[in-house]
PDB file of C-alpha atoms in Angstrom:
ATOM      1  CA  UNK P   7      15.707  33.602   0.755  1.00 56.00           C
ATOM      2  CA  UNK P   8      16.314  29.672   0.595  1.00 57.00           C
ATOM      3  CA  UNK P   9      19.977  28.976   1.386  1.00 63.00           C
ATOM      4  CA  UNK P  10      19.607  25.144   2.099  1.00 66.00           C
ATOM      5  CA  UNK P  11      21.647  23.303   0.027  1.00 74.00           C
ATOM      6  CA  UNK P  12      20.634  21.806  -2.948  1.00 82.00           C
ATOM      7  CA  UNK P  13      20.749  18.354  -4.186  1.00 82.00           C
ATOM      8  CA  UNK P  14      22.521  17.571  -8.040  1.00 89.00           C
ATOM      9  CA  UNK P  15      20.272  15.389 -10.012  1.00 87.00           C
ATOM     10  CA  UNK P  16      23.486  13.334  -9.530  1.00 91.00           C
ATOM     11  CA  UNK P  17      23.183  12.826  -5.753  1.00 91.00           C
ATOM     12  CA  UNK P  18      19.096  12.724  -6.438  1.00 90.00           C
ATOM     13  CA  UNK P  19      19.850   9.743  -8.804  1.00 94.00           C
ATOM     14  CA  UNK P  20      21.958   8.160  -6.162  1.00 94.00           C
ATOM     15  CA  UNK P  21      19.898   8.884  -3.482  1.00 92.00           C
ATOM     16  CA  UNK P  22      17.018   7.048  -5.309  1.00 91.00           C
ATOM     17  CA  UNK P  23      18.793   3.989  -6.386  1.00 95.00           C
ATOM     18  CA  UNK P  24      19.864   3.100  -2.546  1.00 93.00           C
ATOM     19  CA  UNK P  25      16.237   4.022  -1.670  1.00 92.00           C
ATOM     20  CA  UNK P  26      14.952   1.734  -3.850  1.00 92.00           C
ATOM     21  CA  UNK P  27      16.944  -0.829  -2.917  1.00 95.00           C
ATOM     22  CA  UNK P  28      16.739  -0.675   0.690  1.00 93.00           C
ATOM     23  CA  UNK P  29      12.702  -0.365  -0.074  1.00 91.00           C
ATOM     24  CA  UNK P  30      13.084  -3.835  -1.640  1.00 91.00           C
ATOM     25  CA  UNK P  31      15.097  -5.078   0.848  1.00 93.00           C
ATOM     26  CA  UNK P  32      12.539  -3.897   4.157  1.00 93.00           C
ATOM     27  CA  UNK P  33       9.443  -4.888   1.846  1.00 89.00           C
ATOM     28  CA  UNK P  34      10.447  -8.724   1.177  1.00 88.00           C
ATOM     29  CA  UNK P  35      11.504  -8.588   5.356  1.00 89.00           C
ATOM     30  CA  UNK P  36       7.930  -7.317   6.297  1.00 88.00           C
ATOM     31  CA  UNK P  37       5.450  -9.009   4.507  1.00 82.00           C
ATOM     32  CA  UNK P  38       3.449 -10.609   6.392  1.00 69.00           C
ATOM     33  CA  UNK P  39       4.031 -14.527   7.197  1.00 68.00           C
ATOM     34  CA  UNK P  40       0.499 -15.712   8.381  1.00 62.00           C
ATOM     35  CA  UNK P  41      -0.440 -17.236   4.971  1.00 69.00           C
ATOM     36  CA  UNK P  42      -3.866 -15.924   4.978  1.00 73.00           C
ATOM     37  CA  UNK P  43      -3.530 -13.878   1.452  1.00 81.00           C
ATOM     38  CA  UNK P  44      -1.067 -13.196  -1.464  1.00 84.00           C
ATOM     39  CA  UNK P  45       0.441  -9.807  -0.847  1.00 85.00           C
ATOM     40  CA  UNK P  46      -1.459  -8.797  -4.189  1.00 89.00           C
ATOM     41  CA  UNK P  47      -4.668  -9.811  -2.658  1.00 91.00           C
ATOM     42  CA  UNK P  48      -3.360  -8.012   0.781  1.00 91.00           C
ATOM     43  CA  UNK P  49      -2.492  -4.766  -0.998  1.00 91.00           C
ATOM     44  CA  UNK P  50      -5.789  -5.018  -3.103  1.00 95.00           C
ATOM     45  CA  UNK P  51      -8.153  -5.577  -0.234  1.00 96.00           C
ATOM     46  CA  UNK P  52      -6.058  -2.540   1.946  1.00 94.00           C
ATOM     47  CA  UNK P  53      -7.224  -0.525  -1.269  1.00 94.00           C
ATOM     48  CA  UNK P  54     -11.189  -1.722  -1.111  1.00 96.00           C
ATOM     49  CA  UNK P  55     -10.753  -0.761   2.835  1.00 96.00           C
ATOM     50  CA  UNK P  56      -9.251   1.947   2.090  1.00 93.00           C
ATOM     51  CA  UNK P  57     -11.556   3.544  -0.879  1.00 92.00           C
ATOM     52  CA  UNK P  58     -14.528   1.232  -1.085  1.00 84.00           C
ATOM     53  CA  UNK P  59     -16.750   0.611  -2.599  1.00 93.00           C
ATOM     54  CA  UNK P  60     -15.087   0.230  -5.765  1.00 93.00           C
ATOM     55  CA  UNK P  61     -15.957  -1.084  -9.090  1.00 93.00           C
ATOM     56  CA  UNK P  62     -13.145  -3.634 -10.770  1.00 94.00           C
ATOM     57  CA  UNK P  63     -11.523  -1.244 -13.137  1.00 93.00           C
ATOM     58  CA  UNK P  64     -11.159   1.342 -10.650  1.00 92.00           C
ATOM     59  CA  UNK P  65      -9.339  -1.126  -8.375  1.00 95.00           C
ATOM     60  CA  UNK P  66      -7.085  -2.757 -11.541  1.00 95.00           C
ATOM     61  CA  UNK P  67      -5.905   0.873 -12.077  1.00 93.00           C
ATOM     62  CA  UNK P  68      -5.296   1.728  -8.315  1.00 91.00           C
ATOM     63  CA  UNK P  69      -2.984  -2.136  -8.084  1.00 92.00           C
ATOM     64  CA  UNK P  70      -1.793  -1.357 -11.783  1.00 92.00           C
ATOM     65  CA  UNK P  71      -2.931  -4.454 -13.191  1.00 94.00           C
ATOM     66  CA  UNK P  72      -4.808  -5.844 -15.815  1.00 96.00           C
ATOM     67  CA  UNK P  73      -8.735  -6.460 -15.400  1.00 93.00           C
ATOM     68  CA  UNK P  74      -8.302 -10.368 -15.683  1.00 95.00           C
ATOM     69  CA  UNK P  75      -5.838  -9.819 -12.595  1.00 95.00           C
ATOM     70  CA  UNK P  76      -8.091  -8.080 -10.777  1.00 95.00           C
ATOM     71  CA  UNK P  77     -10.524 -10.188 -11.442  1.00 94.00           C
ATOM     72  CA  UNK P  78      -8.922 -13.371 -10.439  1.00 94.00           C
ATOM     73  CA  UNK P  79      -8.188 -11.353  -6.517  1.00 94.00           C
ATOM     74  CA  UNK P  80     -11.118 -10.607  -6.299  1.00 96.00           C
ATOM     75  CA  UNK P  81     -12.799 -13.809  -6.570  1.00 95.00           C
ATOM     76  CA  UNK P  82     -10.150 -14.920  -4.448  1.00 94.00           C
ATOM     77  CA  UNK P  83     -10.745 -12.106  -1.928  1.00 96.00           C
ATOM     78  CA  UNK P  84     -14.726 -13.408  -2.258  1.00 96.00           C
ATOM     79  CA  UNK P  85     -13.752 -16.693  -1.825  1.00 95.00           C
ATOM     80  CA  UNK P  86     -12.179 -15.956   1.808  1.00 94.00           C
ATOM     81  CA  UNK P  87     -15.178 -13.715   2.810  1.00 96.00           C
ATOM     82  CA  UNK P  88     -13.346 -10.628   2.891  1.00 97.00           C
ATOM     83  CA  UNK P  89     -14.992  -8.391   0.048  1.00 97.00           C
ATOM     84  CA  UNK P  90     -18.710  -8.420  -1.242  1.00 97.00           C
ATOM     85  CA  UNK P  91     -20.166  -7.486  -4.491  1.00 95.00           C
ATOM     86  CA  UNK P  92     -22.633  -5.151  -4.662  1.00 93.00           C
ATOM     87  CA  UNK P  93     -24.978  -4.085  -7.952  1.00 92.00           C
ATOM     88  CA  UNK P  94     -24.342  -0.362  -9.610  1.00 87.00           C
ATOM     89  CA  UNK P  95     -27.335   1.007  -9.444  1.00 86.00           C
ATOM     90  CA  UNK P  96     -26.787   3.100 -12.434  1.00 85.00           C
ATOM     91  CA  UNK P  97     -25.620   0.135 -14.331  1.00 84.00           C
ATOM     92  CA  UNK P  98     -27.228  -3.610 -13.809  1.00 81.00           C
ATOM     93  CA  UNK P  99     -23.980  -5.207 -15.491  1.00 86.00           C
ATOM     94  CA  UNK P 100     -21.228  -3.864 -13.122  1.00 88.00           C
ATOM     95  CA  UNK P 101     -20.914  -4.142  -9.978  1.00 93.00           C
ATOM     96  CA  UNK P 102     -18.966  -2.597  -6.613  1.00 95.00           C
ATOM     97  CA  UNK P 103     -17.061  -4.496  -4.569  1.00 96.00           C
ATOM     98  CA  UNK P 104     -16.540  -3.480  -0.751  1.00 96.00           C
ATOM     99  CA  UNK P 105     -14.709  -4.674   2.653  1.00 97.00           C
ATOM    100  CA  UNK P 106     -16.786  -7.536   4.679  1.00 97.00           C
ATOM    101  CA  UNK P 107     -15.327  -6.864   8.783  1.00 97.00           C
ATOM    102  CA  UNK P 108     -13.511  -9.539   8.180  1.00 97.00           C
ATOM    103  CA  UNK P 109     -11.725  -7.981   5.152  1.00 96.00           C
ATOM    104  CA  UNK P 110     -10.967  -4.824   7.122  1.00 97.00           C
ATOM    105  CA  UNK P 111      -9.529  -6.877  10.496  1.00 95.00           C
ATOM    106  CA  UNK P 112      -7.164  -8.879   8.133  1.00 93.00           C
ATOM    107  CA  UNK P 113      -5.879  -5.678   7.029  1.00 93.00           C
ATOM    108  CA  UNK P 114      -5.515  -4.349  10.322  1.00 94.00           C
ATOM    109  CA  UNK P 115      -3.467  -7.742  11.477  1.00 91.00           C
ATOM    110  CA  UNK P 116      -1.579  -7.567   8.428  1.00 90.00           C
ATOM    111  CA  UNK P 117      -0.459  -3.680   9.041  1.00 90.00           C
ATOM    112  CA  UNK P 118       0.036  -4.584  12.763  1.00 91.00           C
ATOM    113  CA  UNK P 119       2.949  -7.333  11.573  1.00 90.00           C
ATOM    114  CA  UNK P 120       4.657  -5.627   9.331  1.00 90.00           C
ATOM    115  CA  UNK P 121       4.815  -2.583  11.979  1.00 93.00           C
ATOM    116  CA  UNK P 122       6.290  -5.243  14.701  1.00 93.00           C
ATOM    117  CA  UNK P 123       8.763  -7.035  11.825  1.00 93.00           C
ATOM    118  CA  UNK P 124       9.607  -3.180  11.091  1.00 94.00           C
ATOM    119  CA  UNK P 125      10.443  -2.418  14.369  1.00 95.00           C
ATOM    120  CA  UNK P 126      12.331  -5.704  15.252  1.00 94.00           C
ATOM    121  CA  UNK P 127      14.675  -4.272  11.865  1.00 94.00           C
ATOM    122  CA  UNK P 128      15.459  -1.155  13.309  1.00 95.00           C
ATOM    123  CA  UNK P 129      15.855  -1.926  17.440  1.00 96.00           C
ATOM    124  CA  UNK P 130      19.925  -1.754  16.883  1.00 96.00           C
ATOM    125  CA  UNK P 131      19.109   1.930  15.415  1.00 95.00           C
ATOM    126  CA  UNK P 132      20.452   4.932  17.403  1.00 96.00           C
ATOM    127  CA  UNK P 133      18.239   7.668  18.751  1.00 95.00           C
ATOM    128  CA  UNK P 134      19.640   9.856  16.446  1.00 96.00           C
ATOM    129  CA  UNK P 135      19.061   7.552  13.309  1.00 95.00           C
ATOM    130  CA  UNK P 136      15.227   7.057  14.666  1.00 95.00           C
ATOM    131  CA  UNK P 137      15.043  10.763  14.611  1.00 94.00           C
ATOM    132  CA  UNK P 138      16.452  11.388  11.066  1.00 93.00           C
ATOM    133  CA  UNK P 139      14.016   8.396   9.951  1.00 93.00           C
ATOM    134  CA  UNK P 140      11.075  10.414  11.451  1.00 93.00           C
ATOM    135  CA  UNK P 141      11.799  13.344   9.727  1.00 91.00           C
ATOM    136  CA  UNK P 142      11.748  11.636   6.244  1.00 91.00           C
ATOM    137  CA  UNK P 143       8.719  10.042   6.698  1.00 92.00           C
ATOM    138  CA  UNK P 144       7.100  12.672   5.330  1.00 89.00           C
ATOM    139  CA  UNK P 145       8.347  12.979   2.580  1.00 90.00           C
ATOM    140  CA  UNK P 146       8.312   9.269   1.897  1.00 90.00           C
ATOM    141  CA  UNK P 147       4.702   9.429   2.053  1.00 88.00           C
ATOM    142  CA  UNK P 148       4.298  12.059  -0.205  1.00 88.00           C
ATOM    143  CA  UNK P 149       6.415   9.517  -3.036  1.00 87.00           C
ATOM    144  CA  UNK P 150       4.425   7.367  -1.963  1.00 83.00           C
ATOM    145  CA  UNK P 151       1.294   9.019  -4.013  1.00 80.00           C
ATOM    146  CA  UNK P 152       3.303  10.780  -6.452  1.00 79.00           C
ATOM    147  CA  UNK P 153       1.639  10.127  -9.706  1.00 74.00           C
ATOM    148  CA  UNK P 154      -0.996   7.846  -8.276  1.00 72.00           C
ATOM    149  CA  UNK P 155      -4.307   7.084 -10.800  1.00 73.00           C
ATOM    150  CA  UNK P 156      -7.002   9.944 -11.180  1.00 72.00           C
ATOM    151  CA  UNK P 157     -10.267   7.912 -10.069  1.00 73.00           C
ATOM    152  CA  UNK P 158     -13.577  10.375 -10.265  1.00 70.00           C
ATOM    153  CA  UNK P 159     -14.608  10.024  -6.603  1.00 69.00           C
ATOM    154  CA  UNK P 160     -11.975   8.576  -4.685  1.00 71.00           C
ATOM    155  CA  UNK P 161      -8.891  10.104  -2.920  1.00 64.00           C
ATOM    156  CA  UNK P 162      -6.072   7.740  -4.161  1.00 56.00           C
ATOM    157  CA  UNK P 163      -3.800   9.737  -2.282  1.00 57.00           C
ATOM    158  CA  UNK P 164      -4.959   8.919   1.647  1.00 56.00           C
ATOM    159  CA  UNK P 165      -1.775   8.398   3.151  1.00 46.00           C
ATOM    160  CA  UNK P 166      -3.217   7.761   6.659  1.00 47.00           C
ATOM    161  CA  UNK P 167      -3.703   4.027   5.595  1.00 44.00           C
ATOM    162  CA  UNK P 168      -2.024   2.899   3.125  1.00 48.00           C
ATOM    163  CA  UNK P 169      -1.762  -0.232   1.251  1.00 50.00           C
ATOM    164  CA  UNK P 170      -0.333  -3.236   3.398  1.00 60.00           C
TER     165      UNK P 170
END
């Protein structure tokens, strides 16, 4: 029998609003400050990494943007060397685009700073408040895919490296 307490849809609403903020709040604190990309382009190429090879509409829905967006990073992400296109076989007017090395170790460098700016935010935190943090991660990363786009093929909802 479950006898935890449950939360209102009061407190839930609550609850989410702070989240949110405080999300917005950590996420402006940790992008990452070397310059190299956009954080659009970032969080699209940790997506290529991440599912690739992808065609361009599978990647606009993953970002949630529109095709000329997604077009315009990845020229950009071309541009810098860090994603190639690749023909579809099945279809000689589309293509795929994947990671180049150099795509996947800017991701990595970008994930390692925003680790290090995260932890430099919460070195005043207690033992106690680093221990009720770990325990939500989980189910932050399960929001964190909540709802995410249906892609035949690819598992939109890899949590072990996430965007950015």
């Amino acid at each position: 029998m479950d006898t935890a307490p449950h939360a209102s849809d009061d407190e839930r609403a609550q609850l989410a609003s702070r989240l949110a903020i405080a999300i917005g709040r950590i996420n402006r604190r940790i992008r990452p400050h070397t310059g190299i990309m956009t954080y659009a382009q970032l969080s699209a190429l940790s997506s290529i990494v991440r599912l690739g090879p992808l065609r361009p509409g599978d990647l606009a829905r993953l970002e949630a943007i529109a095709a000329p967006s997604a077009t315009r990073l990845i020229a950009g992400l071309e541009s810098e060397g860090f994603v190639t296109r690749t023909a579809d076989p099945a279809d000689g007017r589309a293509f795929f685009i994947q990671s180049t090395d150099a795509g996947a170790e800017a991701v990595l460098r970008a994930r390692a700073e925003r680790a290090e700016l995260l932890e430099q935010l919460l070195t005043d935190s207690t033992d106690e408040q680093i221990a009720r943090l770990a325990a939500s991660v989980d189910v932050l990363e399960a929001a964190a895919v909540a709802g995410a786009p249906v892609i035949p093929g690819i598992d939109s909802t890899d949590t072990a490296s996430s965007n950015g």
